[in-house]
Short mmCIF file of C-alpha atoms and ligand atoms in Angstrom, two decimals:
data_model
loop_
_atom_site.label_atom_id
_atom_site.label_comp_id
_atom_site.label_asym_id
_atom_site.label_seq_id
_atom_site.Cartn_x
_atom_site.Cartn_y
_atom_site.Cartn_z
CA UNK A 1018 14.90 -25.78 9.13
CA UNK A 1019 11.40 -26.84 10.23
CA UNK A 1020 8.63 -23.72 10.86
CA UNK A 1021 8.93 -24.38 14.47
CA UNK A 1022 12.70 -24.27 14.81
CA UNK A 1023 12.74 -20.96 12.96
CA UNK A 1024 10.16 -19.24 15.18
CA UNK A 1025 11.41 -20.69 18.63
CA UNK A 1026 14.59 -19.43 17.72
CA UNK A 1027 13.66 -15.59 16.45
CA UNK A 1028 13.86 -14.16 19.85
CA UNK A 1029 17.16 -15.21 20.48
CA UNK A 1030 18.35 -12.89 17.62
CA UNK A 1031 15.71 -10.98 16.31
CA UNK A 1032 14.40 -7.68 17.87
CA UNK A 1033 10.68 -8.13 18.68
CA UNK A 1034 8.72 -5.64 16.65
CA UNK A 1035 6.38 -7.75 14.84
CA UNK A 1036 3.22 -9.79 15.73
CA UNK A 1037 4.10 -12.72 13.33
CA UNK A 1038 2.00 -15.60 11.74
CA UNK A 1039 3.53 -18.99 13.34
CA UNK A 1040 4.71 -19.79 9.95
CA UNK A 1041 8.01 -19.50 8.30
CA UNK A 1042 7.45 -18.79 4.24
CA UNK A 1043 10.17 -20.51 2.29
CA UNK A 1044 9.30 -19.81 -1.40
CA UNK A 1045 6.32 -18.87 -3.81
CA UNK A 1046 5.22 -19.63 -7.19
CA UNK A 1047 2.25 -17.48 -8.58
CA UNK A 1048 -0.10 -16.58 -5.88
CA UNK A 1049 0.96 -19.75 -4.34
CA UNK A 1050 3.59 -19.65 -1.76
CA UNK A 1051 4.82 -22.61 1.04
CA UNK A 1052 6.26 -22.70 4.51
CA UNK A 1053 9.23 -24.49 5.92
CA UNK A 1054 6.92 -27.38 6.77
CA UNK A 1055 6.11 -27.85 2.94
CA UNK A 1056 2.50 -26.71 3.30
CA UNK A 1057 0.84 -24.82 0.36
CA UNK A 1058 -0.81 -21.59 0.40
CA UNK A 1059 -2.85 -19.54 -1.70
CA UNK A 1060 -1.66 -15.81 -0.68
CA UNK A 1061 -4.48 -13.53 -0.56
CA UNK A 1062 -1.94 -10.83 0.96
CA UNK A 1063 0.96 -10.33 -1.31
CA UNK A 1064 3.35 -9.16 1.83
CA UNK A 1065 1.16 -6.57 2.17
CA UNK A 1066 -0.05 -5.22 -1.03
CA UNK A 1067 3.46 -5.61 -2.41
CA UNK A 1068 3.88 -8.39 -4.76
CA UNK A 1069 1.36 -7.37 -7.15
CA UNK A 1070 2.87 -9.74 -10.14
CA UNK A 1071 2.69 -12.49 -7.72
CA UNK A 1072 5.86 -14.83 -7.01
CA UNK A 1073 9.01 -15.83 -8.68
CA UNK A 1074 7.09 -13.55 -12.19
CA UNK A 1075 9.41 -14.98 -15.01
CA UNK A 1076 9.70 -10.92 -15.81
CA UNK A 1077 10.89 -9.81 -12.74
CA UNK A 1078 13.30 -12.36 -12.61
CA UNK A 1079 14.69 -11.93 -15.84
CA UNK A 1080 15.09 -8.18 -14.90
CA UNK A 1081 16.70 -9.37 -11.80
CA UNK A 1082 19.52 -11.61 -12.96
CA UNK A 1083 19.90 -9.40 -16.44
CA UNK A 1084 20.68 -6.15 -14.58
CA UNK A 1085 22.19 -7.71 -11.31
CA UNK A 1086 25.00 -8.85 -13.83
CA UNK A 1087 25.71 -5.47 -15.54
CA UNK A 1088 25.57 -3.28 -12.32
CA UNK A 1089 23.28 -3.23 -8.63
CA UNK A 1090 24.40 -0.15 -7.41
CA UNK A 1091 26.43 2.75 -8.35
CA UNK A 1092 25.04 5.71 -5.95
CA UNK A 1093 23.19 9.12 -7.20
CA UNK A 1094 26.53 10.62 -7.55
CA UNK A 1095 26.55 9.30 -11.00
CA UNK A 1096 23.96 9.33 -13.70
CA UNK A 1097 22.45 6.19 -14.51
CA UNK A 1098 20.21 5.44 -17.44
CA UNK A 1099 17.67 2.88 -15.72
CA UNK A 1100 16.71 5.81 -13.56
CA UNK A 1101 15.85 7.96 -16.74
CA UNK A 1102 13.56 5.11 -18.27
CA UNK A 1103 11.90 4.78 -15.08
CA UNK A 1104 11.21 8.34 -14.79
CA UNK A 1105 10.32 8.62 -18.12
CA UNK A 1106 7.74 5.68 -18.01
CA UNK A 1107 6.25 7.03 -14.53
CA UNK A 1108 5.54 10.40 -16.01
CA UNK A 1109 3.83 8.63 -19.10
CA UNK A 1110 1.57 7.61 -16.03
CA UNK A 1111 1.76 10.89 -14.02
CA UNK A 1112 2.24 14.10 -16.98
CA UNK A 1113 4.51 16.86 -16.20
CA UNK A 1114 6.01 15.02 -13.21
CA UNK A 1115 9.45 14.83 -11.60
CA UNK A 1116 10.55 11.92 -9.62
CA UNK A 1117 12.72 10.95 -6.79
CA UNK A 1118 13.91 7.57 -6.02
CA UNK A 1119 13.64 6.46 -2.24
CA UNK A 1120 13.33 3.18 -0.61
CA UNK A 1121 10.48 2.73 0.98
CA UNK A 1122 6.95 4.68 1.82
CA UNK A 1123 8.03 5.87 4.89
CA UNK A 1124 10.93 7.61 3.33
CA UNK A 1125 9.05 8.73 0.08
CA UNK A 1126 6.50 10.34 2.52
CA UNK A 1127 9.20 12.09 4.70
CA UNK A 1128 10.59 13.42 1.37
CA UNK A 1129 7.58 14.86 0.30
CA UNK A 1130 6.87 16.34 3.75
CA UNK A 1131 10.04 18.24 3.28
CA UNK A 1132 9.30 19.23 -0.15
CA UNK A 1133 5.87 20.76 0.97
CA UNK A 1134 7.83 22.67 3.34
CA UNK A 1135 10.45 23.67 1.43
CA UNK A 1136 8.51 24.71 -1.45
CA UNK A 1137 5.84 26.81 0.41
CA UNK A 1138 7.78 28.04 3.00
CA UNK A 1139 5.54 27.17 5.23
CA UNK A 1140 5.23 24.56 8.12
CA UNK A 1141 2.03 22.84 9.04
CA UNK A 1142 1.06 19.51 7.52
CA UNK A 1143 -2.66 18.19 7.57
CA UNK A 1144 -3.09 14.68 7.46
CA UNK A 1145 -6.61 12.41 8.43
CA UNK A 1146 -7.26 10.83 11.57
CA UNK A 1147 -7.04 7.12 11.40
CA UNK A 1148 -4.52 7.06 8.45
CA UNK A 1149 -0.99 5.42 8.05
CA UNK A 1150 1.65 6.86 6.84
CA UNK A 1151 5.18 5.29 7.97
CA UNK A 1152 7.27 4.88 11.06
CA UNK A 1153 9.54 7.41 11.13
CA UNK A 1154 9.63 10.16 13.44
CA UNK A 1155 7.93 12.61 10.85
CA UNK A 1156 5.42 10.02 9.17
CA UNK A 1157 4.35 8.32 12.88
CA UNK A 1158 3.13 12.05 13.61
CA UNK A 1159 1.48 12.42 10.36
CA UNK A 1160 -0.01 9.12 10.91
CA UNK A 1161 -3.43 9.80 12.92
CA UNK A 1162 -3.27 6.61 15.02
CA UNK A 1163 -1.75 7.68 18.34
CA UNK A 1164 -0.70 3.94 19.30
CA UNK A 1165 2.34 4.28 16.54
CA UNK A 1166 3.51 7.76 18.34
CA UNK A 1167 2.94 8.03 21.55
CA UNK A 1168 5.68 5.98 23.11
CA UNK A 1169 8.42 7.94 21.18
CA UNK A 1170 7.45 11.62 22.28
CA UNK A 1171 8.82 14.28 21.60
CA UNK A 1172 7.46 14.24 18.14
CA UNK A 1173 8.22 16.76 15.34
CA UNK A 1174 6.10 20.08 15.22
CA UNK A 1175 3.98 21.08 13.09
CA UNK A 1176 1.38 18.33 12.23
CA UNK A 1177 -2.58 18.36 12.60
CA UNK A 1178 -5.35 15.66 12.20
CA UNK A 1179 -9.06 16.08 11.00
CA UNK A 1180 -11.22 13.38 10.47
CA UNK A 1181 -11.19 11.37 7.11
CA UNK A 1182 -14.22 12.41 4.92
CA UNK A 1183 -15.07 15.34 6.65
CA UNK A 1184 -15.01 18.59 4.60
CA UNK A 1185 -15.51 21.07 7.31
CA UNK A 1186 -13.11 20.31 9.49
CA UNK A 1187 -10.39 20.52 6.94
CA UNK A 1188 -11.58 24.04 6.12
CA UNK A 1189 -11.46 24.77 9.67
CA UNK A 1190 -7.74 23.60 10.15
CA UNK A 1191 -5.95 25.02 7.25
CA UNK A 1192 -4.61 28.58 8.04
CA UNK A 1193 -1.62 30.84 6.81
CA UNK A 1194 0.75 28.52 7.65
CA UNK A 1195 -0.38 25.05 6.09
CA UNK A 1196 1.94 24.11 3.89
CA UNK A 1197 -0.14 20.42 2.73
CA UNK A 1198 -2.36 17.78 3.54
CA UNK A 1199 -1.31 14.39 3.07
CA UNK A 1200 -4.30 11.83 2.35
CA UNK A 1201 -4.26 8.45 1.62
CA UNK A 1202 -7.31 7.59 -1.42
CA UNK A 1203 -7.98 4.50 0.51
CA UNK A 1204 -6.89 4.12 4.22
CA UNK A 1205 -5.06 0.81 3.90
CA UNK A 1206 -3.85 -0.08 7.70
CA UNK A 1207 -6.76 1.74 8.98
CA UNK A 1208 -9.23 -0.73 7.57
CA UNK A 1209 -9.81 -0.21 3.66
CA UNK A 1210 -11.42 3.13 4.74
CA UNK A 1211 -13.01 4.74 1.72
CA UNK A 1212 -14.85 8.13 0.94
CA UNK A 1213 -16.89 9.63 -1.67
CA UNK A 1214 -15.86 11.51 -5.07
CA UNK A 1215 -17.31 14.40 -3.51
CA UNK A 1216 -15.05 14.81 -0.85
CA UNK A 1217 -12.15 14.30 -2.62
CA UNK A 1218 -12.81 16.72 -5.03
CA UNK A 1219 -13.63 19.49 -2.31
CA UNK A 1220 -10.19 18.51 -0.90
CA UNK A 1221 -8.76 19.55 -4.08
CA UNK A 1222 -10.72 22.61 -4.50
CA UNK A 1223 -9.91 23.67 -0.94
CA UNK A 1224 -6.13 23.06 -1.52
CA UNK A 1225 -6.11 25.16 -4.94
CA UNK A 1226 -8.01 28.06 -2.92
CA UNK A 1227 -5.45 28.07 -0.01
CA UNK A 1228 -2.47 27.57 -1.87
CA UNK A 1229 -1.87 24.33 0.09
CA UNK A 1230 -0.20 21.54 -1.59
CA UNK A 1231 -2.14 17.93 -1.99
CA UNK A 1232 0.23 15.10 -1.23
CA UNK A 1233 -1.48 11.66 -2.30
CA UNK A 1234 0.07 8.69 -0.35
CA UNK A 1235 -0.65 5.98 -2.93
CA UNK A 1236 2.26 3.32 -1.17
CA UNK A 1237 -0.48 0.82 -0.69
CA UNK A 1238 -3.12 1.83 -3.37
CA UNK A 1239 -0.82 2.00 -6.15
CA UNK A 1240 0.18 -0.03 -9.51
CA UNK A 1241 -3.00 -1.44 -9.90
CA UNK A 1242 -3.98 -2.46 -6.96
CA UNK A 1243 -7.48 -0.46 -7.15
CA UNK A 1244 -8.14 -1.18 -10.73
CA UNK A 1245 -6.48 1.73 -11.78
CA UNK A 1246 -2.66 2.43 -12.23
CA UNK A 1247 -3.25 5.21 -8.96
CA UNK A 1248 -6.19 5.23 -7.15
CA UNK A 1249 -6.15 8.98 -7.53
CA UNK A 1250 -7.82 8.29 -11.27
CA UNK A 1251 -10.81 6.62 -9.60
CA UNK A 1252 -12.09 10.51 -9.18
CA UNK A 1253 -9.81 11.92 -11.41
CA UNK A 1254 -7.45 13.67 -9.20
CA UNK A 1255 -4.58 15.67 -9.85
CA UNK A 1256 -2.24 16.04 -6.55
CA UNK A 1257 0.88 18.31 -6.37
CA UNK A 1258 3.05 14.95 -4.90
CA UNK A 1259 2.07 11.64 -5.18
CA UNK A 1260 3.99 9.05 -2.86
CA UNK A 1261 4.54 5.41 -3.93
CA UNK A 1262 6.50 2.45 -2.62
CA UNK A 1263 5.12 -1.09 -1.97
CA UNK A 1264 4.34 -2.62 -5.29
CA UNK A 1265 6.59 -0.40 -7.68
CA UNK A 1266 9.22 -3.00 -7.98
CA UNK A 1267 7.38 -6.41 -7.67
CA UNK A 1268 8.67 -7.17 -4.39
CA UNK A 1269 12.01 -5.30 -5.00
CA UNK A 1270 12.32 -2.25 -2.22
CA UNK A 1271 11.60 1.22 -3.73
CA UNK A 1272 9.70 4.43 -2.92
CA UNK A 1273 9.59 7.66 -4.98
CA UNK A 1274 8.33 11.20 -4.85
CA UNK A 1275 6.07 12.02 -7.80
CA UNK A 1276 5.73 15.51 -7.83
CA UNK A 1277 4.47 17.92 -10.28
CA UNK A 1278 7.47 19.53 -12.22
CA UNK A 1279 6.60 23.24 -10.87
CA UNK A 1280 6.52 21.55 -6.88
CA UNK A 1281 9.72 19.96 -7.40
CA UNK A 1282 11.76 22.97 -8.11
CA UNK A 1283 11.64 23.45 -4.23
CA UNK A 1284 14.21 21.04 -4.03
CA UNK A 1285 17.52 22.21 -4.84
CA UNK A 1286 21.12 20.43 -5.08
CA UNK A 1287 21.69 18.90 -1.53
CA UNK A 1288 18.37 19.64 -0.21
CA UNK A 1289 17.42 15.88 -0.08
CA UNK A 1290 18.71 12.54 -1.06
CA UNK A 1291 19.77 8.97 0.00
CA UNK A 1292 22.17 6.09 -0.53
CA UNK A 1293 20.44 3.67 -2.39
CA UNK A 1294 17.54 5.15 -3.78
CA UNK A 1295 16.96 4.80 -7.61
CA UNK A 1296 19.62 1.99 -8.02
CA UNK A 1297 20.26 0.23 -11.52
CA UNK A 1298 18.84 -3.07 -10.24
CA UNK A 1299 15.63 -1.38 -8.56
CA UNK A 1300 14.94 0.68 -11.42
CA UNK A 1301 15.29 -2.27 -14.08
CA UNK A 1302 12.70 -4.12 -11.88
CA UNK A 1303 10.26 -1.43 -11.12
CA UNK A 1304 10.24 -0.82 -15.38
CA UNK A 1305 9.60 -4.75 -15.68
CA UNK A 1306 6.83 -5.08 -13.02
CA UNK A 1307 5.18 -1.80 -14.24
CA UNK A 1308 5.31 -2.84 -18.38
CA UNK A 1309 3.98 -6.06 -17.41
CA UNK A 1310 0.99 -4.65 -15.28
CA UNK A 1311 0.54 -2.37 -18.61
CA UNK A 1312 0.95 -5.32 -21.27
CA UNK A 1313 -0.78 -8.45 -19.49
CA UNK A 1314 -3.96 -6.21 -18.91
CA UNK A 1315 -3.74 -6.44 -15.19
CA UNK A 1316 -5.37 -3.18 -14.28
CA UNK A 1317 -8.56 -4.70 -16.09
CA UNK A 1318 -7.94 -7.88 -14.16
CA UNK A 1319 -7.97 -5.84 -11.15
CA UNK A 1320 -10.97 -4.02 -11.60
CA UNK A 1321 -13.04 -6.82 -13.30
CA UNK A 1322 -12.20 -9.31 -10.54
CA UNK A 1323 -12.23 -6.92 -7.59
CA UNK A 1324 -15.95 -6.51 -8.54
CA UNK A 1325 -16.33 -10.33 -9.01
CA UNK A 1326 -14.80 -10.65 -5.52
CA UNK A 1327 -16.79 -8.16 -3.80
CA UNK A 1328 -20.03 -9.23 -5.41
CA UNK A 1329 -19.41 -12.80 -3.86
CA UNK A 1330 -18.40 -11.34 -0.48
CA UNK A 1331 -21.58 -9.35 -0.60
CA UNK A 1332 -23.72 -12.44 -0.68
CA UNK A 1333 -21.91 -13.76 2.64
CA UNK A 1334 -22.84 -10.58 3.95
CA UNK A 1335 -26.63 -11.53 3.33
CA UNK A 1336 -25.93 -14.91 5.21
CA UNK A 1337 -24.06 -13.70 8.25
CA UNK A 1338 -25.16 -11.12 10.67
CA UNK A 1339 -21.35 -10.54 11.97
CA UNK A 1340 -20.32 -9.02 8.67
CA UNK A 1341 -20.87 -5.15 8.92
CA UNK A 1342 -19.46 -4.20 5.21
CA UNK A 1343 -17.60 -4.78 2.28
CA UNK A 1344 -16.06 -2.36 0.76
CA UNK A 1345 -12.67 -1.45 -1.53
CA UNK A 1346 -11.63 -0.51 -5.30
CA UNK A 1347 -10.16 -3.19 -7.68
CA UNK A 1348 -8.29 -5.84 -5.39
CA UNK A 1349 -7.93 -3.80 -2.04
CA UNK A 1350 -10.81 -5.08 -0.24
CA UNK A 1351 -11.97 -4.92 3.23
CA UNK A 1352 -14.53 -6.82 5.13
CA UNK A 1353 -15.50 -4.96 8.44
CA UNK A 1354 -16.66 -7.31 10.95
CA UNK A 1355 -18.55 -6.68 14.46
CA UNK A 1356 -16.15 -9.01 15.86
CA UNK A 1357 -12.23 -9.35 15.88
CA UNK A 1358 -10.95 -11.01 12.92
CA UNK A 1359 -7.61 -12.41 14.09
CA UNK A 1360 -9.35 -16.13 14.68
CA UNK A 1361 -10.45 -15.82 10.96
CA UNK A 1362 -7.18 -15.03 9.71
CA UNK A 1363 -5.79 -18.20 11.50
CA UNK A 1364 -8.56 -20.92 10.55
CA UNK A 1365 -8.04 -19.35 6.88
CA UNK A 1366 -4.08 -19.92 7.52
CA UNK A 1367 -4.92 -23.48 8.32
CA UNK A 1368 -6.88 -24.28 5.18
CA UNK A 1369 -4.40 -23.02 3.27
CA UNK A 1370 -5.37 -19.25 2.80
CA UNK A 1371 -3.05 -16.04 3.45
CA UNK A 1372 -5.42 -13.38 4.78
CA UNK A 1373 -4.80 -10.20 6.82
CA UNK A 1374 -6.37 -8.66 9.45
CA UNK A 1375 -5.97 -5.10 9.91
CA UNK A 1376 -7.49 -2.46 12.65
CA UNK A 1377 -8.98 -5.29 14.88
CA UNK A 1378 -11.87 -6.08 12.71
CA UNK A 1379 -11.29 -5.41 9.14
CA UNK A 1380 -10.38 -8.12 7.19
CA UNK A 1381 -8.02 -7.24 4.59
CA UNK A 1382 -7.89 -8.94 1.13
CA UNK A 1383 -4.73 -7.60 -1.16
CA UNK A 1384 -3.91 -10.53 -3.16
CA UNK A 1385 -1.67 -10.55 -6.52
CA UNK A 1386 -3.31 -9.16 -9.37
CA UNK A 1387 -2.68 -12.01 -11.40
CA UNK A 1388 -5.25 -13.91 -9.81
CA UNK A 1389 -7.82 -15.91 -11.14
CA UNK A 1390 -11.26 -16.44 -10.44
CA UNK A 1391 -11.18 -20.00 -9.31
CA UNK A 1392 -8.64 -19.08 -7.03
CA UNK A 1393 -11.41 -16.49 -5.48
CA UNK A 1394 -13.91 -19.11 -5.29
CA UNK A 1395 -11.80 -21.18 -3.43
CA UNK A 1396 -11.68 -18.49 -0.87
CA UNK A 1397 -15.16 -17.68 -0.60
CA UNK A 1398 -15.55 -21.45 -0.22
CA UNK A 1399 -13.32 -21.35 2.45
CA UNK A 1400 -14.67 -18.09 4.18
CA UNK A 1401 -18.40 -19.43 4.16
CA UNK A 1402 -16.81 -22.53 6.20
CA UNK A 1403 -15.14 -20.64 8.68
CA UNK A 1404 -17.90 -18.10 8.80
CA UNK A 1405 -20.49 -20.76 9.55
CA UNK A 1406 -18.36 -22.48 12.11
CA UNK A 1407 -18.50 -18.55 13.94
CA UNK A 1408 -22.07 -18.63 13.51
CA UNK A 1409 -22.78 -21.98 15.26
CA UNK A 1410 -20.46 -21.24 18.31
C1 PLP B 1394 2.64 0.94 4.12
C2 PLP B 1394 2.59 2.34 4.09
C3 PLP B 1394 3.67 3.27 4.12
C4 PLP B 1394 4.84 2.81 4.79
O1 PLP B 1394 5.75 2.19 3.64
P1 PLP B 1394 7.24 1.57 4.18
O2 PLP B 1394 7.82 0.90 2.77
O3 PLP B 1394 6.31 0.41 5.13
O4 PLP B 1394 7.82 2.65 5.06
C5 PLP B 1394 3.21 4.46 4.16
N1 PLP B 1394 1.87 4.54 3.95
C6 PLP B 1394 0.71 3.64 3.31
C7 PLP B 1394 -0.42 4.29 2.67
C8 PLP B 1394 1.27 2.34 3.57
O5 PLP B 1394 0.59 1.51 3.55
#
């Protein structure tokens, strides 16, 4: 089928929940993808920071093939060796942790909120304005953007929002009934919004002083995206709970709650569960993905090429007055503009680049961690042409 045929027939069968780009993706290889009309793109979006090894990576394909021939699913009614192996691997990355396997970021956060309430016996969860934590009722309530939650009232009780980066607001929001604060290290959907080491260190300290759990939502920042395995390592943070999903299994759906072993004891048999979570297949693919990130030095590539990328984007900022700011860590990069960016995304796509616009005016660049300098150069060149057009309009 051609792009247009697919796009035209969608509304006849699919619930209309997404604002989609007008192409149908057919296949991919490395950092390239092709649409149904055969047009080739360099993928700087990686399916929302998911495909960290790019597309059709041989290690992912091997894991999928080998494990799917053994067994795909067995439920959590039985033990499974792959789950243990993946948990051991995650335990090396975040020592003294215990893992619960889920299927998505929202589900991991939902479970983390349950665990925080169960462990502390308290109910209130503090999150930050402009954050994003998922689409279930509890996680849209934790999400600090009312557009996601307003239409779905009544919302669960026990959630409060404070300004990201404002330590005094957080201090004032804590009371005897505060169970946890949930934070992104870099606000992803919110526009690649960063804060400084001082803020995060203070948050950690305040949590300790008040017996409040610190939950870091690393669903978007995890697995090398920010130049470290986890963004918490940038500031040497030791959260009580880390939630992950997106890139954990190289594109295969999976999420996880990584709790320190003391907090993990809050859950007793029967307290939480899921049918698909931690299937033998998902675990095998996650192991292959994480081991490849480690063995192929992709953390270093993310850090180095992220710097290279930002340096070159900053030269564009000097040239074009509508660029407000370039920020991020590793290969999680935002270009904040004084203008809306959806048109820039369209122009880039026509030139053969997949990029994303979030928070209306922030270009989000989250390419696979296997990206090379030359590919970054090509995007910079194209962005320069697009920006030149805009400036002369
Ligand atoms: C994407 C995202 C989520 C939600 O993950 P899903 O897998 O879509 O449920 C939660 N938190 C953050 C920070 C995210 O980027």
